[in-house]
N, CA, C and O atoms as a DFTB+ gen file, in Angstrom:
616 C
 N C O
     1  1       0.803      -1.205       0.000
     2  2       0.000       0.000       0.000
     3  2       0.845       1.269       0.000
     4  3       0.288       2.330      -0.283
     5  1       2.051       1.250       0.273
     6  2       2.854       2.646       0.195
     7  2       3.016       2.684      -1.203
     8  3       4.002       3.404      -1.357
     9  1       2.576       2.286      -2.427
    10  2       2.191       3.139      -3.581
    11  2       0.790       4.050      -4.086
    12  3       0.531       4.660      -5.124
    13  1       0.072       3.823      -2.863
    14  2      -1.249       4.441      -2.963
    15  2      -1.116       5.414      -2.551
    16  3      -0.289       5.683      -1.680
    17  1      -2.186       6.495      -3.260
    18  2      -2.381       6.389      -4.521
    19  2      -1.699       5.701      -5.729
    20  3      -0.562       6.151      -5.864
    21  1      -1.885       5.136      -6.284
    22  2      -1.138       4.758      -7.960
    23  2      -0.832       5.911      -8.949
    24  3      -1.835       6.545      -9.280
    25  1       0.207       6.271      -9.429
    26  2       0.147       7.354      -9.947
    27  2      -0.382       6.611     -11.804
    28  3      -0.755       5.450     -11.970
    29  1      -0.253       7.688     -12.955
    30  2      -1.005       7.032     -14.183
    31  2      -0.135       5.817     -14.608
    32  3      -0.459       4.649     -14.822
    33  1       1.250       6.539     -14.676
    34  2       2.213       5.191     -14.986
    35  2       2.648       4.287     -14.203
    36  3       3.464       3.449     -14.588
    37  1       2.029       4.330     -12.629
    38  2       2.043       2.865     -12.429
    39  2       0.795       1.914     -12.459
    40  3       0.883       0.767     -12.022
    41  1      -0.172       2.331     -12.895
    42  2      -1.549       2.086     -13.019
    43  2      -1.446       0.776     -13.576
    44  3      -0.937       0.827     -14.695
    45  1      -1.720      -0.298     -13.233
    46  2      -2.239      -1.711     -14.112
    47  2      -3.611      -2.283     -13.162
    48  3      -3.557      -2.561     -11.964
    49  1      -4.395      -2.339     -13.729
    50  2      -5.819      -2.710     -13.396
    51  2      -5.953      -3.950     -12.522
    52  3      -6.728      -3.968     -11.565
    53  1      -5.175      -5.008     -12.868
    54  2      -5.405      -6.406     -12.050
    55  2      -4.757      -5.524     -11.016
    56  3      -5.660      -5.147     -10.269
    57  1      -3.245      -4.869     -10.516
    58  2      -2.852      -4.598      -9.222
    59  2      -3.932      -3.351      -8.589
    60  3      -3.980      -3.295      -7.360
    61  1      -4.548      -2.640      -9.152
    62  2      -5.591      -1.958      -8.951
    63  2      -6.647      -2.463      -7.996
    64  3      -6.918      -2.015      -6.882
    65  1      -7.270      -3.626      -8.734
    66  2      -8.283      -4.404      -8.362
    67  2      -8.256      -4.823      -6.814
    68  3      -9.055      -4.680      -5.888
    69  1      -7.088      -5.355      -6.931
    70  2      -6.678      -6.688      -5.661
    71  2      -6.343      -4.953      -4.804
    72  3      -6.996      -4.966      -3.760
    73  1      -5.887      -4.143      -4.888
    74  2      -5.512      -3.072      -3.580
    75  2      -6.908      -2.634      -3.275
    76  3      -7.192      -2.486      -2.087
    77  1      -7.822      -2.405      -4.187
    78  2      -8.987      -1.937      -4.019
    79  2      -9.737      -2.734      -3.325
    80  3     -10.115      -2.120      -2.327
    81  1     -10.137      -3.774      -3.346
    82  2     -10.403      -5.053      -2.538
    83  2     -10.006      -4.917      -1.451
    84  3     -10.906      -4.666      -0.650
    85  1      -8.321      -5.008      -0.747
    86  2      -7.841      -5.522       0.447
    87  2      -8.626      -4.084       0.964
    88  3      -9.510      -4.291       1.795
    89  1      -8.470      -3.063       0.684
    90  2      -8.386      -1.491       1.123
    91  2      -9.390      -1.813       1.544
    92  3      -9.381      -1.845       2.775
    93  1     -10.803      -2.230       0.850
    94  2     -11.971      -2.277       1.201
    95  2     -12.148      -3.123       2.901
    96  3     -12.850      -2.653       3.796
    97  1     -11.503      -4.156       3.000
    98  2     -11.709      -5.080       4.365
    99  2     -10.849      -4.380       5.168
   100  3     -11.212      -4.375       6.344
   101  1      -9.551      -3.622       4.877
   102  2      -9.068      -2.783       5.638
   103  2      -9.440      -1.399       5.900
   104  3      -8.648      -1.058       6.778
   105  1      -9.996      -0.671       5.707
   106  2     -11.272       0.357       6.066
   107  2     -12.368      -0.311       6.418
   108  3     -12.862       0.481       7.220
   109  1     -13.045      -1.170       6.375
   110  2     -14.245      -1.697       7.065
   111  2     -13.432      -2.594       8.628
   112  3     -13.826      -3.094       9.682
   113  1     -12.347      -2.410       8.032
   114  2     -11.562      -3.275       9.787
   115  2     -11.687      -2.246      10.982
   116  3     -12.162      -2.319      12.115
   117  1     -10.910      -1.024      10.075
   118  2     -10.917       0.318      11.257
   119  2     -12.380       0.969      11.415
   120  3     -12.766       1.379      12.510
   121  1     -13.147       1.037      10.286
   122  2     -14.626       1.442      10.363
   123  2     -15.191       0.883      11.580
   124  3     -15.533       1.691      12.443
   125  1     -15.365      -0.496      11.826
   126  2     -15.443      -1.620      12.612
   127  2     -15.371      -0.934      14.371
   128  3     -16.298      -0.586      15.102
   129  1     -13.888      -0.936      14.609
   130  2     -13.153      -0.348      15.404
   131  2     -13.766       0.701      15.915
   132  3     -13.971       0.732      17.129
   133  1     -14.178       1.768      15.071
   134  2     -14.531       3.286      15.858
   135  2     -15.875       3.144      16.198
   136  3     -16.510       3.759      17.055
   137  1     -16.249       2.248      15.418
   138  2     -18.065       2.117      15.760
   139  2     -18.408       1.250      16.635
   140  3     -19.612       1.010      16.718
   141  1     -17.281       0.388      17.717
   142  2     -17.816      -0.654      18.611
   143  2     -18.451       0.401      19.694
   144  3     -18.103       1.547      19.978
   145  1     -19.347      -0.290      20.113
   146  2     -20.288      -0.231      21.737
   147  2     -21.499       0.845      20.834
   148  3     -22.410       1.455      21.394
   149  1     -21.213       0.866      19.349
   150  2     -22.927       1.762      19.110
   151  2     -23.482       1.020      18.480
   152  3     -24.251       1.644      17.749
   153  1     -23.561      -0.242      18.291
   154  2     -24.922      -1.030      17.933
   155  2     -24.679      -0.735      16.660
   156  3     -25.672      -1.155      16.067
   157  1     -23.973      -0.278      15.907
   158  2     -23.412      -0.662      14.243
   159  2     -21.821      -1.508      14.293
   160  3     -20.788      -1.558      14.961
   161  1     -22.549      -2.172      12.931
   162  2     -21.823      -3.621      12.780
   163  2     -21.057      -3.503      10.896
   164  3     -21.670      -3.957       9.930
   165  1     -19.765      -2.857      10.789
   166  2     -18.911      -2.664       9.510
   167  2     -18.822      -4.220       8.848
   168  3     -18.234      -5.138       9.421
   169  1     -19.406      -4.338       7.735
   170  2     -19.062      -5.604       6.953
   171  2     -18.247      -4.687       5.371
   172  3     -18.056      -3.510       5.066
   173  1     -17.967      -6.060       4.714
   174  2     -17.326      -5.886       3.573
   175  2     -17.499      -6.445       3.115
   176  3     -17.724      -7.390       3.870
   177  1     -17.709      -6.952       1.532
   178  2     -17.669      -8.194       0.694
   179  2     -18.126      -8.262      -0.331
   180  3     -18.864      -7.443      -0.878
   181  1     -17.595      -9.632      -0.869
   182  2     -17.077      -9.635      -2.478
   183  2     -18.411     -10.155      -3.437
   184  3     -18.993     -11.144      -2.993
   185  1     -18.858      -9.655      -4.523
   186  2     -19.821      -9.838      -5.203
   187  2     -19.993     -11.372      -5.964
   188  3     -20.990     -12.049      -6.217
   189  1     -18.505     -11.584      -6.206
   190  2     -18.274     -12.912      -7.231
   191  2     -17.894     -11.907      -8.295
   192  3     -17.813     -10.687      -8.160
   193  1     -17.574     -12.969      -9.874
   194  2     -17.360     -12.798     -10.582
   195  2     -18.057     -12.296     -11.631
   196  3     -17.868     -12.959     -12.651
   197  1     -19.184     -10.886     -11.840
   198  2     -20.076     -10.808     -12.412
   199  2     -19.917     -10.612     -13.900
   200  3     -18.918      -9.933     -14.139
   201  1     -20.534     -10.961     -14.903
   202  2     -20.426     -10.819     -16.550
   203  2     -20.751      -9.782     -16.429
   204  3     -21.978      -9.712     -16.509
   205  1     -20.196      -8.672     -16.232
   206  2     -20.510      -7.193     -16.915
   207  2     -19.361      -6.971     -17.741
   208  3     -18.297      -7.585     -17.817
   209  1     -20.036      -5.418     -18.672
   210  2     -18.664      -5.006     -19.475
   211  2     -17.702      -4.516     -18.645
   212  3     -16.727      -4.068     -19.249
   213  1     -17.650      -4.445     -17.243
   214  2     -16.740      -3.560     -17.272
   215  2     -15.485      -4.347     -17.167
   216  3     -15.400      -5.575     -17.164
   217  1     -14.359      -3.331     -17.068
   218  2     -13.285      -3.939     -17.712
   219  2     -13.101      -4.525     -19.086
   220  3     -12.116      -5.233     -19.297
   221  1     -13.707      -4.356     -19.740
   222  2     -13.919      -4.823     -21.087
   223  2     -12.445      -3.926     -22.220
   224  3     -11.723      -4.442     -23.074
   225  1     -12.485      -2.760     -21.817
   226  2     -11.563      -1.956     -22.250
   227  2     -10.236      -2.898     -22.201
   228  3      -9.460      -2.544     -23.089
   229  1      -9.809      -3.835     -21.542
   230  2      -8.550      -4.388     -20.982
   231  2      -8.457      -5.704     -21.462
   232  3      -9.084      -6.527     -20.795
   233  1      -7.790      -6.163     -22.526
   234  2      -7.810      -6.785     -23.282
   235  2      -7.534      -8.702     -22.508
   236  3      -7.815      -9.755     -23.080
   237  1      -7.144      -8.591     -21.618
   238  2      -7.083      -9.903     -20.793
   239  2      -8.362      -9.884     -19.736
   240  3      -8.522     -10.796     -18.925
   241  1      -9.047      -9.010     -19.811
   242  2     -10.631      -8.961     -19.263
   243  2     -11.649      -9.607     -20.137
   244  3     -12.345     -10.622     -20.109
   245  1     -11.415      -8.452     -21.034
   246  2     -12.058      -8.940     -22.549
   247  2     -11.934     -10.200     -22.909
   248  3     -12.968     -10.767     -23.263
   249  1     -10.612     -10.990     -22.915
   250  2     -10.579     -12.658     -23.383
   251  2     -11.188     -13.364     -22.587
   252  3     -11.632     -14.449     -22.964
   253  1     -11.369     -12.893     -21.206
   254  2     -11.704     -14.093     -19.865
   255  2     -13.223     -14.134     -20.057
   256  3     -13.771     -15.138     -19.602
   257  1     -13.674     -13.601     -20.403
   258  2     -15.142     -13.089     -20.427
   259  2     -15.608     -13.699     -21.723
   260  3     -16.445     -14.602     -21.695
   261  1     -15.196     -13.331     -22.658
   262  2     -15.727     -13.445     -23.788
   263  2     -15.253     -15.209     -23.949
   264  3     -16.037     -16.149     -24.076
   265  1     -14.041     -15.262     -23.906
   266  2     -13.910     -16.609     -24.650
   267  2     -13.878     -18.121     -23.645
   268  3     -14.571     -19.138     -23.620
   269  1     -12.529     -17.563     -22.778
   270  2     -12.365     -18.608     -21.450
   271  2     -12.975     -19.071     -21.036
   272  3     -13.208     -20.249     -21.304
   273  1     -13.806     -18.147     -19.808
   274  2     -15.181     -18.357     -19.132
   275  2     -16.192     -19.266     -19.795
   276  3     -16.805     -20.220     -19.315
   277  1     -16.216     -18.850     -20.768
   278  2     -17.308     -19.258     -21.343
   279  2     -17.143     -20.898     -22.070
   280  3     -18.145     -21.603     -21.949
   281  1     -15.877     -21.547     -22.842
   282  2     -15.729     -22.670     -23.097
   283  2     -14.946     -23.395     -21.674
   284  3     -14.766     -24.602     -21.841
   285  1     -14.554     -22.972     -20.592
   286  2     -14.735     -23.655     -19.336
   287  2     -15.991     -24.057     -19.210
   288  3     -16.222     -25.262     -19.306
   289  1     -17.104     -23.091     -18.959
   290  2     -18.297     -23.755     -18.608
   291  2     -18.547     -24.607     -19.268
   292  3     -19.010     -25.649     -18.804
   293  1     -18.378     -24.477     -20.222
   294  2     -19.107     -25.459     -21.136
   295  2     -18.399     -27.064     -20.849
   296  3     -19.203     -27.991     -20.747
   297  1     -17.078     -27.340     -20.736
   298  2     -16.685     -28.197     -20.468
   299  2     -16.844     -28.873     -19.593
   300  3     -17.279     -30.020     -19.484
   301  1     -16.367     -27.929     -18.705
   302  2     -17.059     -28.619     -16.833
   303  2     -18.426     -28.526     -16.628
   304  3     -18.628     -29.163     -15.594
   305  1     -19.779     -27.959     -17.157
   306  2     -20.493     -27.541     -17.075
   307  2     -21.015     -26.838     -15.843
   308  3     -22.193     -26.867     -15.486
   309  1     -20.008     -26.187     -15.207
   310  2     -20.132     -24.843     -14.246
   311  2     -20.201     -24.189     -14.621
   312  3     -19.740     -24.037     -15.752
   313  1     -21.020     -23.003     -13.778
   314  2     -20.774     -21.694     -14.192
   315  2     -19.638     -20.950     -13.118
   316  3     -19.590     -21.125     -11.900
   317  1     -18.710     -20.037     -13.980
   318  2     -17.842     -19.244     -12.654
   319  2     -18.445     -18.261     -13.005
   320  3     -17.480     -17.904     -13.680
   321  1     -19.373     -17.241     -13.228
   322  2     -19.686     -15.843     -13.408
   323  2     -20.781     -16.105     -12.870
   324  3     -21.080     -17.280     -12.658
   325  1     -21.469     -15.262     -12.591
   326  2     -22.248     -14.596     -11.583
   327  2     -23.459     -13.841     -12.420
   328  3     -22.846     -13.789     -13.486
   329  1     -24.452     -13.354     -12.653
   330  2     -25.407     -12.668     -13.177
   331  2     -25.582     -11.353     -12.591
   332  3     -25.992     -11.668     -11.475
   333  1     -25.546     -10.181     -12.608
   334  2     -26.209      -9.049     -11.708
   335  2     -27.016      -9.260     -10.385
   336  3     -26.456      -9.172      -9.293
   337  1     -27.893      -9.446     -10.470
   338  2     -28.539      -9.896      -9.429
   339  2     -27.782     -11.223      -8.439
   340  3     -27.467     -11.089      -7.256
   341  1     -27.676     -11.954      -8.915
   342  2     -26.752     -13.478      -7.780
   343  2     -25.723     -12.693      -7.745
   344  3     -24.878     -13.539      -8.038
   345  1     -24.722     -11.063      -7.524
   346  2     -23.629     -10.790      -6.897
   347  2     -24.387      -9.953      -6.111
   348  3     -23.915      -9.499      -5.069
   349  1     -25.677      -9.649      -6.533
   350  2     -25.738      -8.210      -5.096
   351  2     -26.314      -8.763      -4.492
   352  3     -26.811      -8.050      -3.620
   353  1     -26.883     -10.818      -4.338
   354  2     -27.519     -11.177      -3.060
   355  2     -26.809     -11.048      -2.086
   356  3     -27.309     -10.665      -1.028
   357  1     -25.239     -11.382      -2.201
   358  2     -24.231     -11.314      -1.127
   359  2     -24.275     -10.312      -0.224
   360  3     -24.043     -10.532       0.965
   361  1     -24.730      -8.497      -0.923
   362  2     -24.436      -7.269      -0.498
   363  2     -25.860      -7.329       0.083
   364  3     -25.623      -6.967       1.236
   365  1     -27.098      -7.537       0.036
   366  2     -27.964      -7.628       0.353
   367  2     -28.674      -8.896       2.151
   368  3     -29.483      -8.829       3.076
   369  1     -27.591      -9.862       1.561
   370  2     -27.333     -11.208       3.017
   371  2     -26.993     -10.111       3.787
   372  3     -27.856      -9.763       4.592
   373  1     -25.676      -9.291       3.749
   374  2     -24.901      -8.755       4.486
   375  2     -25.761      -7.469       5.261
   376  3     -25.464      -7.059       6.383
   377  1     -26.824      -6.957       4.471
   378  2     -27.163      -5.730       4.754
   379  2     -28.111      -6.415       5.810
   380  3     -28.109      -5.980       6.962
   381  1     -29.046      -7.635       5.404
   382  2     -30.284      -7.697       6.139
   383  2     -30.066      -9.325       7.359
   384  3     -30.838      -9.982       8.058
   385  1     -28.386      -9.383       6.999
   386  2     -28.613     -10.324       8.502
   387  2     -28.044     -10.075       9.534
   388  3     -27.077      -9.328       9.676
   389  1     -28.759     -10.856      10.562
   390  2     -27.826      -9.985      12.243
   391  2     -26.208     -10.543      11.943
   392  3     -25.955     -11.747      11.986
   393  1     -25.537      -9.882      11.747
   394  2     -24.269     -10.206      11.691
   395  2     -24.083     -10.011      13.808
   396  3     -24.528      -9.263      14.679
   397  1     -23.124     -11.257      13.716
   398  2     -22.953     -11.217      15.133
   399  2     -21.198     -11.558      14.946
   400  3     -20.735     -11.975      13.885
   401  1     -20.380     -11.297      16.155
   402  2     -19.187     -11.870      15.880
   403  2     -18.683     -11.961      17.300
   404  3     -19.560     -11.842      18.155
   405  1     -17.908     -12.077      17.566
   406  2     -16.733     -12.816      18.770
   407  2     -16.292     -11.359      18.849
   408  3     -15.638     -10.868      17.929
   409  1     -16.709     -10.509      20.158
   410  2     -15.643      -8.974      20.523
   411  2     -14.310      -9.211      20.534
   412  3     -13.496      -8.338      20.232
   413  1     -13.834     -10.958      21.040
   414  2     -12.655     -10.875      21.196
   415  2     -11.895     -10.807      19.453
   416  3     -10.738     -10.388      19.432
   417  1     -12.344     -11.087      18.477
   418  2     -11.952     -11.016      17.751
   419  2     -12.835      -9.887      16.637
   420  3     -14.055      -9.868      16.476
   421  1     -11.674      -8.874      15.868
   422  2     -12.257      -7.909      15.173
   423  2     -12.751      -8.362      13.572
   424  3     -13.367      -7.598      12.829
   425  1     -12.368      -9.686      13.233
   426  2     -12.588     -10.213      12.154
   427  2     -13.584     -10.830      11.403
   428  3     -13.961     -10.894      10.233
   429  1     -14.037     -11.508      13.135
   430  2     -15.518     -12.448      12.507
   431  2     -16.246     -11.596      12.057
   432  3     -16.396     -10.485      12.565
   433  1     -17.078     -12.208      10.527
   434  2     -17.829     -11.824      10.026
   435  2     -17.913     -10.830       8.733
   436  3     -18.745     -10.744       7.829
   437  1     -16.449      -9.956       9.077
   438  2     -16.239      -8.839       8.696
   439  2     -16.194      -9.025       7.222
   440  3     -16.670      -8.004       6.725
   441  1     -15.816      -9.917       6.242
   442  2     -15.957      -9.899       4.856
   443  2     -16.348     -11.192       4.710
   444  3     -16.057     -12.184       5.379
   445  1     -17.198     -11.033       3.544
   446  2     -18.519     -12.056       3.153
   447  2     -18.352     -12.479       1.604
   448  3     -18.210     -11.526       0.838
   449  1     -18.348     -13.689       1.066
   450  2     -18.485     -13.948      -0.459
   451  2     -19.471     -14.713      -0.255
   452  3     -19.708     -15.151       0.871
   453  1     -20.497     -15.110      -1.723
   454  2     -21.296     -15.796      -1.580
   455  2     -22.180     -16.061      -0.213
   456  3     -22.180     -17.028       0.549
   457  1     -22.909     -14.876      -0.196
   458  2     -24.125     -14.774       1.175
   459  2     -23.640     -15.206       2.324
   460  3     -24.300     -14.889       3.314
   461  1     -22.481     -15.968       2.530
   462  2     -21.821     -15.988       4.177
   463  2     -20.595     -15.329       4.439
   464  3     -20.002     -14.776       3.513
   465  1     -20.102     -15.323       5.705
   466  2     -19.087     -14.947       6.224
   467  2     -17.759     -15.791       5.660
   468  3     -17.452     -16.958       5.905
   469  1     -17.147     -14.915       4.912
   470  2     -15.677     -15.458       4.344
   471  2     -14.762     -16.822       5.074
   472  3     -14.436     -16.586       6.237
   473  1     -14.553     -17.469       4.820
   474  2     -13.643     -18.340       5.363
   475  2     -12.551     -18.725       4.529
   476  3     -12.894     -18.824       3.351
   477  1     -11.293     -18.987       4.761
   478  2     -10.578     -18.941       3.843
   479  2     -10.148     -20.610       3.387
   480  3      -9.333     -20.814       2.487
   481  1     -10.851     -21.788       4.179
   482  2     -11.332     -22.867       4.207
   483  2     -12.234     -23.301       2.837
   484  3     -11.910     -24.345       2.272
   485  1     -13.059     -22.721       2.446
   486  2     -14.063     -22.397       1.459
   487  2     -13.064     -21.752       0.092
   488  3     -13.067     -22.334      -0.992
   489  1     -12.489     -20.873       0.261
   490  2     -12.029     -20.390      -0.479
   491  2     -10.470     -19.883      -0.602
   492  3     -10.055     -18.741      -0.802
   493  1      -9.493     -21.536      -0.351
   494  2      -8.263     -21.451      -0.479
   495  2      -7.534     -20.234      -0.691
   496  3      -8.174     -19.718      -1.607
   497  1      -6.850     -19.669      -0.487
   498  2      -5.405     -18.664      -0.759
   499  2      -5.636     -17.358      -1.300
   500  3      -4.821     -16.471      -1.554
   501  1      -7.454     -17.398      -1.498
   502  2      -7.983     -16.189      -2.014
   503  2      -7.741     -14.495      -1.324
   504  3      -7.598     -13.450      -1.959
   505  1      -7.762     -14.703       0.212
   506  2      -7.312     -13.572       0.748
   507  2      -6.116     -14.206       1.887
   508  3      -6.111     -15.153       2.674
   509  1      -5.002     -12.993       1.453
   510  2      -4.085     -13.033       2.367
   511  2      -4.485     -12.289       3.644
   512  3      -4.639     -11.095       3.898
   513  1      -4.614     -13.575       4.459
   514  2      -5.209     -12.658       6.054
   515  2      -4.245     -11.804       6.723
   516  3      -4.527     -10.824       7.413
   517  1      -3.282     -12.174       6.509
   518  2      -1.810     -11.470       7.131
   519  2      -2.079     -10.155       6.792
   520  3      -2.196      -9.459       7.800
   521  1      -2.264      -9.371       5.439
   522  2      -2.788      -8.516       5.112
   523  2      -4.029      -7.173       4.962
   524  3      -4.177      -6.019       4.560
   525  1      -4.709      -8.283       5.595
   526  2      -6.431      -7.810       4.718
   527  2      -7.090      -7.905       6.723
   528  3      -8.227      -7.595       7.078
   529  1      -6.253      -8.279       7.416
   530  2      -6.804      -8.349       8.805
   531  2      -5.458      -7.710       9.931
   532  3      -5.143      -8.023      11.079
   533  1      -5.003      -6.871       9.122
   534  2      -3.737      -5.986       9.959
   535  2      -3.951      -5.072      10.430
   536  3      -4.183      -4.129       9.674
   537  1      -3.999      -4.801      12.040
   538  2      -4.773      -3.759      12.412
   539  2      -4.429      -2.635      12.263
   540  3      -5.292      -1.758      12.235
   541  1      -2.736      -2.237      12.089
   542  2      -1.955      -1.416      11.926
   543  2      -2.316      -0.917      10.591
   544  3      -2.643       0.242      10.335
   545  1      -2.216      -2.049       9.633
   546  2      -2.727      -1.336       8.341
   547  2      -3.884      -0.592       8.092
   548  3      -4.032       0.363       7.330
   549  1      -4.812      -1.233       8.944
   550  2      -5.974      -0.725       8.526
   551  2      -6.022       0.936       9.216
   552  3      -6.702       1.882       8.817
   553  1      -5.208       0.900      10.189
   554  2      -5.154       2.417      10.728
   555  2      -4.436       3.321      10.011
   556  3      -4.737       4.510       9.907
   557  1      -3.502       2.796       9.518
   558  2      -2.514       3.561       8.346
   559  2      -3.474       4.285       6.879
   560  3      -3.400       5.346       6.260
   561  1      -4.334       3.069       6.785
   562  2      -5.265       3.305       5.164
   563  2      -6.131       4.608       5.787
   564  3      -6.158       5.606       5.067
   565  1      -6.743       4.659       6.894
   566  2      -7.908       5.574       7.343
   567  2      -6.960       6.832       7.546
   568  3      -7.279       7.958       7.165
   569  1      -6.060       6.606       8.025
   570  2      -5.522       7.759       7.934
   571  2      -4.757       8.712       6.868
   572  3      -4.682       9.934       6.742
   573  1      -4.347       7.860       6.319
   574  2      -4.048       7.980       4.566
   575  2      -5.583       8.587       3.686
   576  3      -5.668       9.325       2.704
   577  1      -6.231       8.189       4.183
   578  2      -7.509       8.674       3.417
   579  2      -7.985       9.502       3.852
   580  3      -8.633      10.201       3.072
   581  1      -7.954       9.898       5.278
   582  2      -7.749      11.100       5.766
   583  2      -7.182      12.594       5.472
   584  3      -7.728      13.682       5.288
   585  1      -5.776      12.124       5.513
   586  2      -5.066      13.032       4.768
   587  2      -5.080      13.616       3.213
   588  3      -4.776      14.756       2.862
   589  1      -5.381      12.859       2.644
   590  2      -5.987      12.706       1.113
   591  2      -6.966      13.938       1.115
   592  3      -6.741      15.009       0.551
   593  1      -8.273      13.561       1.959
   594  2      -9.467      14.460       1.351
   595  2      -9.190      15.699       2.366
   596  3      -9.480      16.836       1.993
   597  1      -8.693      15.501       3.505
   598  2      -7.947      16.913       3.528
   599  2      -7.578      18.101       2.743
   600  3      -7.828      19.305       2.779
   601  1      -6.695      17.075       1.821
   602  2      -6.057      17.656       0.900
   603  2      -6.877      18.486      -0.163
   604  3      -6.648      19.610      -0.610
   605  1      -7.659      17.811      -0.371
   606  2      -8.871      17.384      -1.627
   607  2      -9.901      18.568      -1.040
   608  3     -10.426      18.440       0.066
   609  1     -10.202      20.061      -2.134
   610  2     -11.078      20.706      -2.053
   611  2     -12.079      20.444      -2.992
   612  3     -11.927      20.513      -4.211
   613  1     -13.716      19.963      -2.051
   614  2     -14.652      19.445      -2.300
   615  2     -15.943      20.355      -2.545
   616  3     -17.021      19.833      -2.828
């Protein structure tokens, strides 16, 4: 994260993606944090893989989508993409269930794929917890973003 911001020329979209992501569970970590003992509960989480255009502009987006994805399924006859609607049930689980978690721990619960609480059991090597559950970091990002819109006349 000490290249964030990205300036234009270091900009590549997949490293984009994945900072934008962790950033997200690391601001909802410290979000989390300032809001204990008021009866609000900070979640985060991931939609899946939805078939939209976006990213389409990016030519290894464009192939995964258009061609990959699509003769995988067919082979295995899975689907890995997601529809509009089946990614915002996840954001929707999250909004309308009692999320409960362990005080002793700031993590439970806190990021969600597919309508439950993340486990990394479920979903092998996908998030580096070392990372994405650092409390230090997550105080560093809020404050970094802090300083930012400081900066930033709105």
């Amino acid at each position: 994260f000490s290249k964030v911001p990205l300036t234009k020329n270091e900009y590549e979209p997949t490293l984009a993606y994945g900072i934008s992501k962790a950033s997200n569970i690391l601001f909802t970590l410290e979000l989390r944090k300032r809001l204990a003992g008021s009866g609000v509960i900070a979640v985060s989480g991931h939609p899946g893989v939805i078939h939209t255009n976006l990213g389409y502009e990016e030519p290894l987006v464009y192939f995964m989508f258009a061609y990959l994805y699509p003769a995988v399924e067919k082979v295995l006859g899975r689907k890995f993409t997601k529809t509009i609607p089946q990614g915002a049930s996840t954001t929707m689980c999250m909004a309308l269930h009692d999320v409960k978690y362990d005080k002793s721990s700031w993590t439970d619960g806190l990021y969600w794929a597919d309508c439950e609480p993340f486990s990394n059991e479920k979903f092998p090597g996908s998030v580096n917890e070392e990372v994405v559950y650092n409390e230090k970091q997550a105080k560093s990002l809020w404050d970094r973003s802090e300083a930012i819109l400081e900066s930033t006349s709105i």
